[in-house]
PDB file of C-alpha atoms and ligand atoms in Angstrom:
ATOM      1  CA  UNK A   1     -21.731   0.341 -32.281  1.00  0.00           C
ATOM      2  CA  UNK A   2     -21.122   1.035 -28.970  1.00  0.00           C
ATOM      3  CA  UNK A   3     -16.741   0.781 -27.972  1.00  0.00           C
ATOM      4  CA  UNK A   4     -15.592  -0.956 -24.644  1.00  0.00           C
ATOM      5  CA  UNK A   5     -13.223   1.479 -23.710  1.00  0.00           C
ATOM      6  CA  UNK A   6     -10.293   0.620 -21.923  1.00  0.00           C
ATOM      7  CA  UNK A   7     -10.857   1.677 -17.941  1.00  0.00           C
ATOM      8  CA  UNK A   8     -14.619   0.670 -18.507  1.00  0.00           C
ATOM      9  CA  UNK A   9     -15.986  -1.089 -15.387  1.00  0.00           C
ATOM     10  CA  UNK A  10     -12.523  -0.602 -13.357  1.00  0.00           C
ATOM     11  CA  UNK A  11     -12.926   0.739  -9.754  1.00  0.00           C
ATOM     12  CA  UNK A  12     -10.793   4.394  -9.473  1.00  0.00           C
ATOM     13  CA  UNK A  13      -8.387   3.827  -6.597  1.00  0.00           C
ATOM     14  CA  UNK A  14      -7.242   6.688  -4.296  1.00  0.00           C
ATOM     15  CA  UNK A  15      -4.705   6.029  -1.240  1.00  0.00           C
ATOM     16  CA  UNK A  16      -5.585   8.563   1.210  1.00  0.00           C
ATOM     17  CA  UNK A  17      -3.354   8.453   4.090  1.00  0.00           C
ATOM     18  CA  UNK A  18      -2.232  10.399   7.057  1.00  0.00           C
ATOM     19  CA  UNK A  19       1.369   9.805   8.335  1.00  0.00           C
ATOM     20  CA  UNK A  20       2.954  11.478  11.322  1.00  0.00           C
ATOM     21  CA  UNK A  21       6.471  10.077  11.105  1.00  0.00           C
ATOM     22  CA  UNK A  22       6.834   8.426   7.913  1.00  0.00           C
ATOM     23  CA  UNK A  23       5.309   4.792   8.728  1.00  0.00           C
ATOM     24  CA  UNK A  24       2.281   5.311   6.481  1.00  0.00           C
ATOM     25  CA  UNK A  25       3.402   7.479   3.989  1.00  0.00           C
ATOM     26  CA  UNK A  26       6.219   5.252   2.959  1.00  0.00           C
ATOM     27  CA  UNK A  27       3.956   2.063   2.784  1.00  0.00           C
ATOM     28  CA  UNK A  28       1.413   4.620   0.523  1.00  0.00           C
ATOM     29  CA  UNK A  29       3.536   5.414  -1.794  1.00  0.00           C
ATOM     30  CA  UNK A  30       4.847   2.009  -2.735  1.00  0.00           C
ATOM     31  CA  UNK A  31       1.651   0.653  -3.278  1.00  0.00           C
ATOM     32  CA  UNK A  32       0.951   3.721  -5.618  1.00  0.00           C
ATOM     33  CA  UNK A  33       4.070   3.586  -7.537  1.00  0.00           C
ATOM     34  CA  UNK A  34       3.490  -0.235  -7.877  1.00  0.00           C
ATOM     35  CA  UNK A  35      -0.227   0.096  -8.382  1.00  0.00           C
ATOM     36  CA  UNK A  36      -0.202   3.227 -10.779  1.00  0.00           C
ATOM     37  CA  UNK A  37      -3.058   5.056  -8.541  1.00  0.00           C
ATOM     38  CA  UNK A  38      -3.799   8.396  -7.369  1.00  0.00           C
ATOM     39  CA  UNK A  39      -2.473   9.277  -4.038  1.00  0.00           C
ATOM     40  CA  UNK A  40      -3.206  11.853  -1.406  1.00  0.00           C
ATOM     41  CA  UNK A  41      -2.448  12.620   2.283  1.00  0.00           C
ATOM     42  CA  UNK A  42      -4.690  14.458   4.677  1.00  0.00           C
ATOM     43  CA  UNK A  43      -2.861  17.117   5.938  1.00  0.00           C
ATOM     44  CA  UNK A  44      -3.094  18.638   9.397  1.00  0.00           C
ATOM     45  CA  UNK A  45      -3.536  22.898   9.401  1.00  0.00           C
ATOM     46  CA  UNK A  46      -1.897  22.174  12.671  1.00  0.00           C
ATOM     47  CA  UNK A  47       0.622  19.788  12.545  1.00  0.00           C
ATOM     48  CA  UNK A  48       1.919  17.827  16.084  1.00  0.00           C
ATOM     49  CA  UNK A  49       5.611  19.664  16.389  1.00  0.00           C
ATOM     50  CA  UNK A  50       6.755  17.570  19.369  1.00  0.00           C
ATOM     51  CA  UNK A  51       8.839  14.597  18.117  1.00  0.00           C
ATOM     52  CA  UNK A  52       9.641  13.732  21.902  1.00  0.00           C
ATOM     53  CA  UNK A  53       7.464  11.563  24.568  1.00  0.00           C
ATOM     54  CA  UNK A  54       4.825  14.782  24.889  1.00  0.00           C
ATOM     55  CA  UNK A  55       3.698  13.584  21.473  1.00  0.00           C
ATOM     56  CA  UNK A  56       1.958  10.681  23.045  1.00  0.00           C
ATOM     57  CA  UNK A  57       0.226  12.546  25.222  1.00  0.00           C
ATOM     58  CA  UNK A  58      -0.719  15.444  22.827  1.00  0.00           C
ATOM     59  CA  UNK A  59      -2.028  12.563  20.202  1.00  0.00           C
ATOM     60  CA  UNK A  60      -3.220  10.030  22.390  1.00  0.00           C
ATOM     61  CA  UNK A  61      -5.590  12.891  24.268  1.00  0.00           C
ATOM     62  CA  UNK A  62      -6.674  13.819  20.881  1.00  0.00           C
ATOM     63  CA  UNK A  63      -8.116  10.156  19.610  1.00  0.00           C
ATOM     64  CA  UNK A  64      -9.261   9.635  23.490  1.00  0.00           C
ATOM     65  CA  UNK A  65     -10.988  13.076  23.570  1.00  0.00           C
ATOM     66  CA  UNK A  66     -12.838  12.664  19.809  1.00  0.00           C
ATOM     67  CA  UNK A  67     -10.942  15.824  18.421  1.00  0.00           C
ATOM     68  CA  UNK A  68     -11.590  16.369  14.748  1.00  0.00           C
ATOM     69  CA  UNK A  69      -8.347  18.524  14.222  1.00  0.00           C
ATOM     70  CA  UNK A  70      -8.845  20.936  10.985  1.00  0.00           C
ATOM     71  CA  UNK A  71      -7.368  19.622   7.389  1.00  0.00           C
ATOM     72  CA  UNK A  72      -6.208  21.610   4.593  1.00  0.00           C
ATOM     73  CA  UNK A  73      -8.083  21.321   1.676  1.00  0.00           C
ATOM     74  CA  UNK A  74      -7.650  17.801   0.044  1.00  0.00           C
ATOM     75  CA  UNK A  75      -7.724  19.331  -3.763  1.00  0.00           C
ATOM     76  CA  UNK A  76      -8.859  16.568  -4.917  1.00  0.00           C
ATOM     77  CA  UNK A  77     -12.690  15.364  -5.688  1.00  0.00           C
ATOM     78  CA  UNK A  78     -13.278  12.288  -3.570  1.00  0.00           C
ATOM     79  CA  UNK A  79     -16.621  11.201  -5.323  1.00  0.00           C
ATOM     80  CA  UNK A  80     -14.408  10.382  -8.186  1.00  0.00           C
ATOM     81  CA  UNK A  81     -13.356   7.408  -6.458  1.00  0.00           C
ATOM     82  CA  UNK A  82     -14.752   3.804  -6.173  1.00  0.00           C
ATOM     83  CA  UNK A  83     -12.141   2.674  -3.752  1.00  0.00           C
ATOM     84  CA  UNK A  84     -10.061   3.973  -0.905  1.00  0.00           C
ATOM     85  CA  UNK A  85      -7.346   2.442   0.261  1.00  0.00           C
ATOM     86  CA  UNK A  86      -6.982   4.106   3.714  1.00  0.00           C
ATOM     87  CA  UNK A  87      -4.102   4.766   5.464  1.00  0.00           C
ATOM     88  CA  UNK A  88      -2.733   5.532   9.148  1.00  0.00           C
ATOM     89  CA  UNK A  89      -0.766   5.298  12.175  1.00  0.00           C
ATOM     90  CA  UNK A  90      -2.214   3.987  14.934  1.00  0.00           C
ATOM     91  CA  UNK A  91      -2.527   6.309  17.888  1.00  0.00           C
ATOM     92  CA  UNK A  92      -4.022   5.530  21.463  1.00  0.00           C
ATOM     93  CA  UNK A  93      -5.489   2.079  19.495  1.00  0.00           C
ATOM     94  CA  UNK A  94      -7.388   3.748  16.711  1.00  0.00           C
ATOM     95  CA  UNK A  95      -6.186   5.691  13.740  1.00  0.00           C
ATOM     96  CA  UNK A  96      -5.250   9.357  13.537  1.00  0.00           C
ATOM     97  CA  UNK A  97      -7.315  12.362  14.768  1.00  0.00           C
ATOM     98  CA  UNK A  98      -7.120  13.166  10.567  1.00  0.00           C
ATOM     99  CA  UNK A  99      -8.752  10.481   9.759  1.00  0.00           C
ATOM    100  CA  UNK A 100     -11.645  10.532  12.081  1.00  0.00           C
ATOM    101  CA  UNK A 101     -11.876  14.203  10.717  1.00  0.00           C
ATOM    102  CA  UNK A 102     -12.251  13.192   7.298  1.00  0.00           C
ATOM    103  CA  UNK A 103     -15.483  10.456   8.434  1.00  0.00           C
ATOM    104  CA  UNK A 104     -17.266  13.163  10.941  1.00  0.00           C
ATOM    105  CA  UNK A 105     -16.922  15.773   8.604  1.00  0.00           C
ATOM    106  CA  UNK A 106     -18.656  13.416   6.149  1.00  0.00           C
ATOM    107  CA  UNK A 107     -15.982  13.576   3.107  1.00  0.00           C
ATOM    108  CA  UNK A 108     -15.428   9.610   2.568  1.00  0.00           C
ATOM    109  CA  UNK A 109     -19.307   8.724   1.571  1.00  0.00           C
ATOM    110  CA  UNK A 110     -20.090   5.336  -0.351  1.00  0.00           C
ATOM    111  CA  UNK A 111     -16.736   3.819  -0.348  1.00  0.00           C
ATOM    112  CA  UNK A 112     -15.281   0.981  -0.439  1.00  0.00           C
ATOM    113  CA  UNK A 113     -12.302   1.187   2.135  1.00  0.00           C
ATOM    114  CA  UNK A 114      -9.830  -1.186   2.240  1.00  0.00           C
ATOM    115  CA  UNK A 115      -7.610  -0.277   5.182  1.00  0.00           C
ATOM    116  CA  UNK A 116      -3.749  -0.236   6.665  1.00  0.00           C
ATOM    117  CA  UNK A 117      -2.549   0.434   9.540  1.00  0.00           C
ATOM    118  CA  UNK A 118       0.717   1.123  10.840  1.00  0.00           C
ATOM    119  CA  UNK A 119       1.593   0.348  14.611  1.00  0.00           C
ATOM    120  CA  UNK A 120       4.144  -1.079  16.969  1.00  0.00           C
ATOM    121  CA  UNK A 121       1.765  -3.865  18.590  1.00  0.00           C
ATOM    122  CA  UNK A 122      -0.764  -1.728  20.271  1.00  0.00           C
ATOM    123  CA  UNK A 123      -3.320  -2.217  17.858  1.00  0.00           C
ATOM    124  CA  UNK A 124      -5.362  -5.419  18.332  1.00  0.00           C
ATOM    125  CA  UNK A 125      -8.991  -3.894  18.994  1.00  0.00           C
ATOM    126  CA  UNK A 126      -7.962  -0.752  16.455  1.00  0.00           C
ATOM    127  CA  UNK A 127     -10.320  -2.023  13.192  1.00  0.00           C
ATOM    128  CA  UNK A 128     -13.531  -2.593  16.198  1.00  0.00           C
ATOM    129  CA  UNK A 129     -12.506   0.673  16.762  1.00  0.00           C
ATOM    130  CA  UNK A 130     -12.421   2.113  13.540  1.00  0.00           C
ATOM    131  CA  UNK A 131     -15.705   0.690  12.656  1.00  0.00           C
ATOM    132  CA  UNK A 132     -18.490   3.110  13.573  1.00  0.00           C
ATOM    133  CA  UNK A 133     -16.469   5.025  11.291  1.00  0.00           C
ATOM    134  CA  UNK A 134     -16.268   3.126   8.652  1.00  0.00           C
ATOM    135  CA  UNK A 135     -20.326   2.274   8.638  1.00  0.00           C
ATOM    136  CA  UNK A 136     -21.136   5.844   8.668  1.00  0.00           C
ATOM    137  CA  UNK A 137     -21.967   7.083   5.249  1.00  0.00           C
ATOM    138  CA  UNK A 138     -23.071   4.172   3.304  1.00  0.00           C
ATOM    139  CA  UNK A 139     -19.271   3.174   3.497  1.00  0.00           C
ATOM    140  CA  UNK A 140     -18.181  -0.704   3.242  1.00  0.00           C
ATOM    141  CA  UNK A 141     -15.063  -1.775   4.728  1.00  0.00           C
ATOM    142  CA  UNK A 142     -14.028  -4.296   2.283  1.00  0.00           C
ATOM    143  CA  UNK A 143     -10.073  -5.507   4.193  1.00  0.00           C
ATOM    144  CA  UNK A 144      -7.793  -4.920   6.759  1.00  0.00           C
ATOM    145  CA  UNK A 145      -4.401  -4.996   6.687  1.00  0.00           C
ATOM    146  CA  UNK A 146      -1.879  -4.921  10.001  1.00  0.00           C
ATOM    147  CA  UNK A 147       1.313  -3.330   8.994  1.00  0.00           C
ATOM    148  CA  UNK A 148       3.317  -3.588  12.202  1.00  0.00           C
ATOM    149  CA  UNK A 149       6.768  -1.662  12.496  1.00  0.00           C
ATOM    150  CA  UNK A 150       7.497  -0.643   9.400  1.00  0.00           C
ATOM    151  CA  UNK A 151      10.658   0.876  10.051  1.00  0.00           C
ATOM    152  CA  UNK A 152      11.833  -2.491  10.666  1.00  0.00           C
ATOM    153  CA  UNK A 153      10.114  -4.565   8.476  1.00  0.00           C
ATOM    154  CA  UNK A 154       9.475  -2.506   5.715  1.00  0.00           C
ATOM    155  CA  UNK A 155      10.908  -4.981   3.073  1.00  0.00           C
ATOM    156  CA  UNK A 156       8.761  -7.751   4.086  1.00  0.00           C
ATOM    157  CA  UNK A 157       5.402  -5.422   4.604  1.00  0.00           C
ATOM    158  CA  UNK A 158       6.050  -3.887   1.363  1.00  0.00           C
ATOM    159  CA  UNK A 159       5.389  -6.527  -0.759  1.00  0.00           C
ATOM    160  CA  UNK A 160       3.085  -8.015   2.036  1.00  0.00           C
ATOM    161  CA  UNK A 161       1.167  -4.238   1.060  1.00  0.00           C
ATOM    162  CA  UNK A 162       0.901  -5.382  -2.726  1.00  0.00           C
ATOM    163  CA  UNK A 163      -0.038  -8.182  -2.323  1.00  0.00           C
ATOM    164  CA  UNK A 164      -3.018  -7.321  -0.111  1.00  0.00           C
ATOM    165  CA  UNK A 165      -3.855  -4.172  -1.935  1.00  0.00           C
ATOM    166  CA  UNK A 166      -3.873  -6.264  -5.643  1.00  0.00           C
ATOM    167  CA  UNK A 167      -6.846  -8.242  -4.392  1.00  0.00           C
ATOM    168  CA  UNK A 168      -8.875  -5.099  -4.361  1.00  0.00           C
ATOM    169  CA  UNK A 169      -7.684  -3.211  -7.294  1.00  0.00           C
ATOM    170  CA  UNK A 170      -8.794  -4.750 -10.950  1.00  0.00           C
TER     171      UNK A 170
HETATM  172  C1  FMN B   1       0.434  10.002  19.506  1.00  0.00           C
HETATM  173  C2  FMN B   1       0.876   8.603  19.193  1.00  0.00           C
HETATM  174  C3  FMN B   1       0.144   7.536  19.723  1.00  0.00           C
HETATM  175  C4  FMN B   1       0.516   6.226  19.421  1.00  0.00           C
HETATM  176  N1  FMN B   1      -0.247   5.189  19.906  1.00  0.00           N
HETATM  177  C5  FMN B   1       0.064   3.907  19.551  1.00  0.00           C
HETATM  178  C6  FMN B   1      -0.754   2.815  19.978  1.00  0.00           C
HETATM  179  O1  FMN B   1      -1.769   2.974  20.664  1.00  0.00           O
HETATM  180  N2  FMN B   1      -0.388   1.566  19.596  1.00  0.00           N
HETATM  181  C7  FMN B   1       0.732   1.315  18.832  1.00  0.00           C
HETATM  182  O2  FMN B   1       0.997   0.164  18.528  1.00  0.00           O
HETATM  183  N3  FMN B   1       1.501   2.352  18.381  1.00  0.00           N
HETATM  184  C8  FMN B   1       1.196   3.623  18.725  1.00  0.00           C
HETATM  185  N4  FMN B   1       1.967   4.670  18.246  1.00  0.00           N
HETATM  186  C9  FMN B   1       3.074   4.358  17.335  1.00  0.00           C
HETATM  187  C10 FMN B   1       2.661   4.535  15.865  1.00  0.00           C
HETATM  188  O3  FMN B   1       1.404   3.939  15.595  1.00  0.00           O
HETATM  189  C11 FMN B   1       3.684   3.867  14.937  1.00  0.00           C
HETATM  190  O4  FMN B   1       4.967   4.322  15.216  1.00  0.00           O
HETATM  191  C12 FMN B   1       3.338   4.122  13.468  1.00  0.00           C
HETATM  192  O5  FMN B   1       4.101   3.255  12.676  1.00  0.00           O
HETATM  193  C13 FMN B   1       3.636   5.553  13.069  1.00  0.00           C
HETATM  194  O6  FMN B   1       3.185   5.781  11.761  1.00  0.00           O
HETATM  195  P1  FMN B   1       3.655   7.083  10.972  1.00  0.00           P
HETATM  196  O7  FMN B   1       5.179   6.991  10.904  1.00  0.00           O
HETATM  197  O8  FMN B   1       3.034   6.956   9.635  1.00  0.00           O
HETATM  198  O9  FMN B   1       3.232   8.284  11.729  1.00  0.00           O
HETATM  199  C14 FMN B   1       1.640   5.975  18.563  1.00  0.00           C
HETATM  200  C15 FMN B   1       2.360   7.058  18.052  1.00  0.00           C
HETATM  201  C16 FMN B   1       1.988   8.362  18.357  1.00  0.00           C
HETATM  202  C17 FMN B   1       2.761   9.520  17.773  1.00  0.00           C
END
């Protein structure tokens, strides 16, 4: 007799996120305490120090130039998962330098990717952006969620967040 486990035919969910000031991480983590998935953020080796206005120009010349800044190790095995749910800041319109690491370096292959984005209304063309990205690597970008200024509206993008996020996650 062959047993249906429990977790049989269920996608495995990771929320991989990069967060520079604590937009994206704190929209992250709700959705994995409230969603009871794994969670991981893509770390920098070199981390932006400046917290004044020469961060703008230090990021935005990063996304505008291509850079593919270094990340630690992620410790984690991403083929294990069915489904990302991506996260990130929005920087010069697009996501993170981090981020486009993780797709040119080739680490986020066959995945569904269901992503968030944090920004203070400078992102309308950002998911165009993102997309080359997202259609490397056999990857399918299954929904797109706008999560603008958290820090203000946290309460109402937080469940806003779940909401979104439960349509993906069985
Ligand atoms: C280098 C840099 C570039 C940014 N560029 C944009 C932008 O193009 N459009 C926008 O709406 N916000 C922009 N922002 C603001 C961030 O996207 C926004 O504050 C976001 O919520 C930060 O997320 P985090 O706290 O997870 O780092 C930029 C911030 C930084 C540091």
């Amino acid at each position: 007799m062959i047993l249906k486990m429990e977790g049989d035919n269920m996608s495995k969910v990771l929320i991989l996120y990069y967060s520079f000031e604590g937009s994206t991480k704190k929209i992250a983590e709700y959705l994995a305490n409230n969603l009871q998935v794994d969670i991981k953020r893509v770390e920098p080796v070199n981390e932006l120090k400046s917290k004044g206005f020469s961060k703008f120009l230090w990021g935005g010349s990063q996304v505008i130039m291509k850079k593919t800044p270094e990340i630690k190790v992620l410790n984690i095995n991403i083929d294990d998962y069915d489904l990302i749910i991506l996260g990130s800041p929005i920087w010069a319109g697009n996501f993170a330098p981090p981020i486009y690491t993780m797709f040119e370096k080739g680490l986020i292959k066959n995945k569904k990717i269901a992503y968030f984005y944090c920004h203070e209304g400078g992102a309308s063309k950002s998911v165009k952006r993102a997309m080359p990205s997202f259609d490397k690597d056999n990857n399918e970008l299954i929904g797109d969620l706008s999560c603008l200024n958290v820090v203000k509206n946290f309460d109402m993008l937080k469940d806003e967040a779940l909401n979104w996020a439960k349509k993906f996650v069985n």
